[in-house]
PDB file of C-alpha atoms in Angstrom:
ATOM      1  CA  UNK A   1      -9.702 -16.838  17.581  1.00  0.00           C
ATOM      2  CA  UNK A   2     -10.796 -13.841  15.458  1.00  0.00           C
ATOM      3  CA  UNK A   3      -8.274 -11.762  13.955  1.00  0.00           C
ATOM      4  CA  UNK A   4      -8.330  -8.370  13.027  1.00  0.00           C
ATOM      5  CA  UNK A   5      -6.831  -6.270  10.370  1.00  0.00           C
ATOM      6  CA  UNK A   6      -5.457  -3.993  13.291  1.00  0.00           C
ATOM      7  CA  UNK A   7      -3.373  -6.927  14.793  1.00  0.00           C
ATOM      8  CA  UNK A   8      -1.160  -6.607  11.640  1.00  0.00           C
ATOM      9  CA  UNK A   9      -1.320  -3.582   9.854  1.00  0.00           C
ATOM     10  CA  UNK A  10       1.611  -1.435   9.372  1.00  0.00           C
ATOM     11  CA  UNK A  11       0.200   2.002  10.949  1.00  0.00           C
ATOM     12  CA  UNK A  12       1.114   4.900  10.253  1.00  0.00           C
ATOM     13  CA  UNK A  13       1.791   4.655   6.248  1.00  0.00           C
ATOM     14  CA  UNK A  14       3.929   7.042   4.307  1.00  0.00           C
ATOM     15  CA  UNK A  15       1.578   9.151   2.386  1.00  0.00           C
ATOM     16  CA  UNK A  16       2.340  12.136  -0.154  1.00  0.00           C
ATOM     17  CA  UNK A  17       0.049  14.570  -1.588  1.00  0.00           C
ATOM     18  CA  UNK A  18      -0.849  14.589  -5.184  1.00  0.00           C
ATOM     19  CA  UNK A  19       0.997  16.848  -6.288  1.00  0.00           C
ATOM     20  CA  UNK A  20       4.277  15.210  -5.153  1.00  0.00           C
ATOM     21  CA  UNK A  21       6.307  14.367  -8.400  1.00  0.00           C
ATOM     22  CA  UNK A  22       6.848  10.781  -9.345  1.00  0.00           C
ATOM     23  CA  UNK A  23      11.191  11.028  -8.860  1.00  0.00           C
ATOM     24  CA  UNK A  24      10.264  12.129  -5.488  1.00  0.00           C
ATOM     25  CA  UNK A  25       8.128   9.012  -4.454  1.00  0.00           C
ATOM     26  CA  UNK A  26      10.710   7.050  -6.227  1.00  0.00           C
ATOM     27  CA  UNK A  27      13.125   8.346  -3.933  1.00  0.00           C
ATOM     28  CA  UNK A  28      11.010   8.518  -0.834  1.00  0.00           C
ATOM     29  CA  UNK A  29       9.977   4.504  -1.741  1.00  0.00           C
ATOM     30  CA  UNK A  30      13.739   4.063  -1.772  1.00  0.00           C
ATOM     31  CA  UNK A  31      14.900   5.743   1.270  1.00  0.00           C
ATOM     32  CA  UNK A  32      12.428   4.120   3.184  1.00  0.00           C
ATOM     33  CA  UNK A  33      12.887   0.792   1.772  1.00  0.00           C
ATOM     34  CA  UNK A  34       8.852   0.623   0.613  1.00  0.00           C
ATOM     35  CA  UNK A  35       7.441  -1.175  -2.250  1.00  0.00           C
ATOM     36  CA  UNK A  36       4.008   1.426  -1.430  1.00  0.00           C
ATOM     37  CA  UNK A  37       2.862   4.869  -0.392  1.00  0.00           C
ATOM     38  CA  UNK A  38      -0.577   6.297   0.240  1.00  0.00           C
ATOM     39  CA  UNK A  39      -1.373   9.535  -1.455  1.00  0.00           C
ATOM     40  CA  UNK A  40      -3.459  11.686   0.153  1.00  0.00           C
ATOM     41  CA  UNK A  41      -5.545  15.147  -0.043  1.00  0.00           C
ATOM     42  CA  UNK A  42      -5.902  16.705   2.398  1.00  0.00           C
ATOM     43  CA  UNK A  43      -5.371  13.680   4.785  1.00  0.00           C
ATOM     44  CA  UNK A  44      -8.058  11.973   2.727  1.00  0.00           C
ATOM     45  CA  UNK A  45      -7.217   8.882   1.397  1.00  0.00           C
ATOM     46  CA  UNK A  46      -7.251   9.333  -2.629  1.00  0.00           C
ATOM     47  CA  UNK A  47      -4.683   6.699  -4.022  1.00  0.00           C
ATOM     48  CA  UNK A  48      -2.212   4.475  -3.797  1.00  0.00           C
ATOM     49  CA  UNK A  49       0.932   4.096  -5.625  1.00  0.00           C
ATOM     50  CA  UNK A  50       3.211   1.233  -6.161  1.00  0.00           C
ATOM     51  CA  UNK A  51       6.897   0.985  -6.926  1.00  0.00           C
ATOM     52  CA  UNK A  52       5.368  -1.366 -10.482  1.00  0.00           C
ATOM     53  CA  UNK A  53       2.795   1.730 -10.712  1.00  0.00           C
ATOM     54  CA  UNK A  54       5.465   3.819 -11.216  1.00  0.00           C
ATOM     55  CA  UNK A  55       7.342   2.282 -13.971  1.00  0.00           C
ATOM     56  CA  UNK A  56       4.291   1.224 -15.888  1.00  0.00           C
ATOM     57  CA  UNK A  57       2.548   4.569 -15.582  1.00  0.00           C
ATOM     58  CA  UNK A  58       5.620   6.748 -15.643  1.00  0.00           C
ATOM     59  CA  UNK A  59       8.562   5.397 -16.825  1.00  0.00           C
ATOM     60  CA  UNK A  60       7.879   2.719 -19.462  1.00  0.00           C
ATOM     61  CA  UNK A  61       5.884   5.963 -20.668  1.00  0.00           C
ATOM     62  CA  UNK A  62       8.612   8.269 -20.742  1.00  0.00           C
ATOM     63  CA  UNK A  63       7.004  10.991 -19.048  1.00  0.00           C
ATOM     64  CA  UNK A  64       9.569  13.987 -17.536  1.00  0.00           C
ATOM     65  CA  UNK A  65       9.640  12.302 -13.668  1.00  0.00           C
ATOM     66  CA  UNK A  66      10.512  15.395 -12.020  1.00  0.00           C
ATOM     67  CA  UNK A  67       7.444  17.323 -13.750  1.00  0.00           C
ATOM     68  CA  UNK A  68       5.221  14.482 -13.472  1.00  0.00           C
ATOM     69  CA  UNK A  69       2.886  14.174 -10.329  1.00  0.00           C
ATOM     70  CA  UNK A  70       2.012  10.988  -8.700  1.00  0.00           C
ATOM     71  CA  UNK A  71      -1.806  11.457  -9.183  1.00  0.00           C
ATOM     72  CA  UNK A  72      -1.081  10.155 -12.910  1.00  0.00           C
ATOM     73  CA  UNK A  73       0.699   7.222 -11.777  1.00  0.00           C
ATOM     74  CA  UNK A  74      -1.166   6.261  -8.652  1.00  0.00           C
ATOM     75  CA  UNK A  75      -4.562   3.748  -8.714  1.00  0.00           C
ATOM     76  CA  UNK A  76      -7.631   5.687  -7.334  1.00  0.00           C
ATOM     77  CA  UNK A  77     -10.007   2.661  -7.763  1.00  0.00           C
ATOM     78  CA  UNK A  78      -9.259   1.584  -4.050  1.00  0.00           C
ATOM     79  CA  UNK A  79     -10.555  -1.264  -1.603  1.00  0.00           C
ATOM     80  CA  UNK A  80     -10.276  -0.242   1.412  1.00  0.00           C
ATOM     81  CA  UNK A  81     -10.720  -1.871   4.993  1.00  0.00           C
ATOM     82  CA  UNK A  82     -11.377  -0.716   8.457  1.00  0.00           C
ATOM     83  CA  UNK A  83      -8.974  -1.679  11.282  1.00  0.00           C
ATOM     84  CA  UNK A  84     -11.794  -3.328  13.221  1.00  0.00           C
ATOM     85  CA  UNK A  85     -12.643  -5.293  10.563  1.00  0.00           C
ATOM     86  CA  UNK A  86     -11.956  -9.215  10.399  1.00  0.00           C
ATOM     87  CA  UNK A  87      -8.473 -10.041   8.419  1.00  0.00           C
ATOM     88  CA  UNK A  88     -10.685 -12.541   6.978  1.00  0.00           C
ATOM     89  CA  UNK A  89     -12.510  -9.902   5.109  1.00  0.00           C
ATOM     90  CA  UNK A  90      -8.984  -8.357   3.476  1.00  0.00           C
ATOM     91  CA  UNK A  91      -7.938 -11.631   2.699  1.00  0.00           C
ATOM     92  CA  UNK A  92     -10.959 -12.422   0.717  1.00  0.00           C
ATOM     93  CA  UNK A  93     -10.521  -8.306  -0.670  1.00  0.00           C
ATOM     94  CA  UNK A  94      -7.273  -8.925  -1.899  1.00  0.00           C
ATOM     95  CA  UNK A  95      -8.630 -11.963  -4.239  1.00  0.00           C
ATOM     96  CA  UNK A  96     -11.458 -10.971  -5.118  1.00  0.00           C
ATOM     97  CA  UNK A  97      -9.638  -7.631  -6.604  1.00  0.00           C
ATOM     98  CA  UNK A  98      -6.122  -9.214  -6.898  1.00  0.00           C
ATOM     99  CA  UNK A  99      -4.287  -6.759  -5.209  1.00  0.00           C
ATOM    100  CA  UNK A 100      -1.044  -7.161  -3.085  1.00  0.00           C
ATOM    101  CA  UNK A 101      -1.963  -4.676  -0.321  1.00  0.00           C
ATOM    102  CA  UNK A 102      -5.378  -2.636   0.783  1.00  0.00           C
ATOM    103  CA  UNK A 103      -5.461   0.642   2.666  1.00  0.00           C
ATOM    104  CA  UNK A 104      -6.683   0.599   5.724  1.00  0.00           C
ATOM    105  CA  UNK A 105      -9.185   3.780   6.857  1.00  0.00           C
ATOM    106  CA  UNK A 106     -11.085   5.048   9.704  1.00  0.00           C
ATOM    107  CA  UNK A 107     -13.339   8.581   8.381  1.00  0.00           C
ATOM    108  CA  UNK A 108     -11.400   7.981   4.991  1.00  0.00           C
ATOM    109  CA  UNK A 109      -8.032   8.937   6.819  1.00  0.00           C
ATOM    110  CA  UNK A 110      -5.701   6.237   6.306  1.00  0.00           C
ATOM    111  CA  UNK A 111      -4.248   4.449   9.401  1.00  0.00           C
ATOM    112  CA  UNK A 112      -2.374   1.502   8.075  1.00  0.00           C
ATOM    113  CA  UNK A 113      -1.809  -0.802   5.222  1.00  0.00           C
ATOM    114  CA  UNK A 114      -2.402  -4.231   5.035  1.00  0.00           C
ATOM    115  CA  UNK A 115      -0.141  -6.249   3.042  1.00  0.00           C
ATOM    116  CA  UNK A 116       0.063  -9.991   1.460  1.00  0.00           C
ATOM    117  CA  UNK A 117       3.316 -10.225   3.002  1.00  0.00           C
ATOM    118  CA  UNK A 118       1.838  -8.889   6.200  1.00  0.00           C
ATOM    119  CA  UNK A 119      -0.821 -11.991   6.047  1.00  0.00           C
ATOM    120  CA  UNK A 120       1.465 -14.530   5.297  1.00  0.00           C
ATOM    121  CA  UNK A 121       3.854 -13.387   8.243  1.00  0.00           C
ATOM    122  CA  UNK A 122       1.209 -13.781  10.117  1.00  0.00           C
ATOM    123  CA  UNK A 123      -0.749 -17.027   9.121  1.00  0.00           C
ATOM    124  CA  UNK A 124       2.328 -18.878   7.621  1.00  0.00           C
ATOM    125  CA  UNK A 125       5.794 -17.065   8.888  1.00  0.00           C
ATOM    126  CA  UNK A 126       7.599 -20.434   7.762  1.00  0.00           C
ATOM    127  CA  UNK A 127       6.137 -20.067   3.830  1.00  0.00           C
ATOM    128  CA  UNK A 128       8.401 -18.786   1.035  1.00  0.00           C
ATOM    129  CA  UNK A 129       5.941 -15.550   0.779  1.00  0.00           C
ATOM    130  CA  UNK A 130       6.620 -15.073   4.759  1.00  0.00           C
ATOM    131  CA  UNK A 131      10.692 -15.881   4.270  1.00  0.00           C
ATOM    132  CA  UNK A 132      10.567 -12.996   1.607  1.00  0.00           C
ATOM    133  CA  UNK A 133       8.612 -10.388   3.537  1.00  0.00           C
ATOM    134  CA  UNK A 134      10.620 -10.428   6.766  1.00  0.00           C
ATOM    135  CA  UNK A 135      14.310 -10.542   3.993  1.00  0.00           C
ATOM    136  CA  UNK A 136      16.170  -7.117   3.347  1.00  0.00           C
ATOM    137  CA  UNK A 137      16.959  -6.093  -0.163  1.00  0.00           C
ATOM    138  CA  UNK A 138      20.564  -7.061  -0.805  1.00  0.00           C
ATOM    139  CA  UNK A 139      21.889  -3.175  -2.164  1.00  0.00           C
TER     140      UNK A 139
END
């Protein structure tokens, strides 16, 4: 039977604008529990930014976080999928560009991201990468 990236996306992603300082997606990533956000402009999909994007980008670079917006930190070089396309083809995305997640966009609105996690939840829930995405963070 065919899946679809639909079946398991997580709809309706967190997104921020680009002007939305970096200690404010920190804080957003950690109130929400998120490893991820989408940024967007004007509800156009332009980035996305990753809790490791962050500290790389940002932090390790000792750039003011408060001043600092996420458009510096976030990648812009995106693969992108459609929610009627076959998981299949996100699967082989995610490879092919090793990447962990890929936003997924009807008109280039974002509608949902598609995760590794979300895969192996879905093709393997008894795997050690399915164990980890369904575990909370111990605080």
């Amino acid at each position: 039977m065919t899946q679809y990236v639909r079946d398991i996306m997580t709809a309706a992603p967190v997104t921020v604008g680009p002007h939305t300082s970096v200690a404010q997606v920190a804080r957003i990533m950690r109130d929400r529990d998120l490893g991820a956000v989408l940024v967007t402009d004007e509800g156009r999909l332009r980035g996305l930014v990753t809790d490791r994007d962050l500290v790389v980008r940002s932090v390790a670079e000792g750039v003011d976080l408060e001043e600092t917006t996420v458009a510096r930190a976030c990648s812009d070089d995106l693969v992108t999928v459609r929610p009627d396309d076959e998981l299949d083809l996100a699967v082989r995305l995610m490879r092919e560009h090793a990447v962990r997640r890929v936003p997924v966009v009807e008109d280039e609105h974002p509608v949902g991201v598609v995760s590794l996690g979300d895969v192996a939840m879905e093709r393997d829930p008894e795997s050690a990468l399915g164990d980890i995405s369904v575990a909370r963070p111990h605080t």
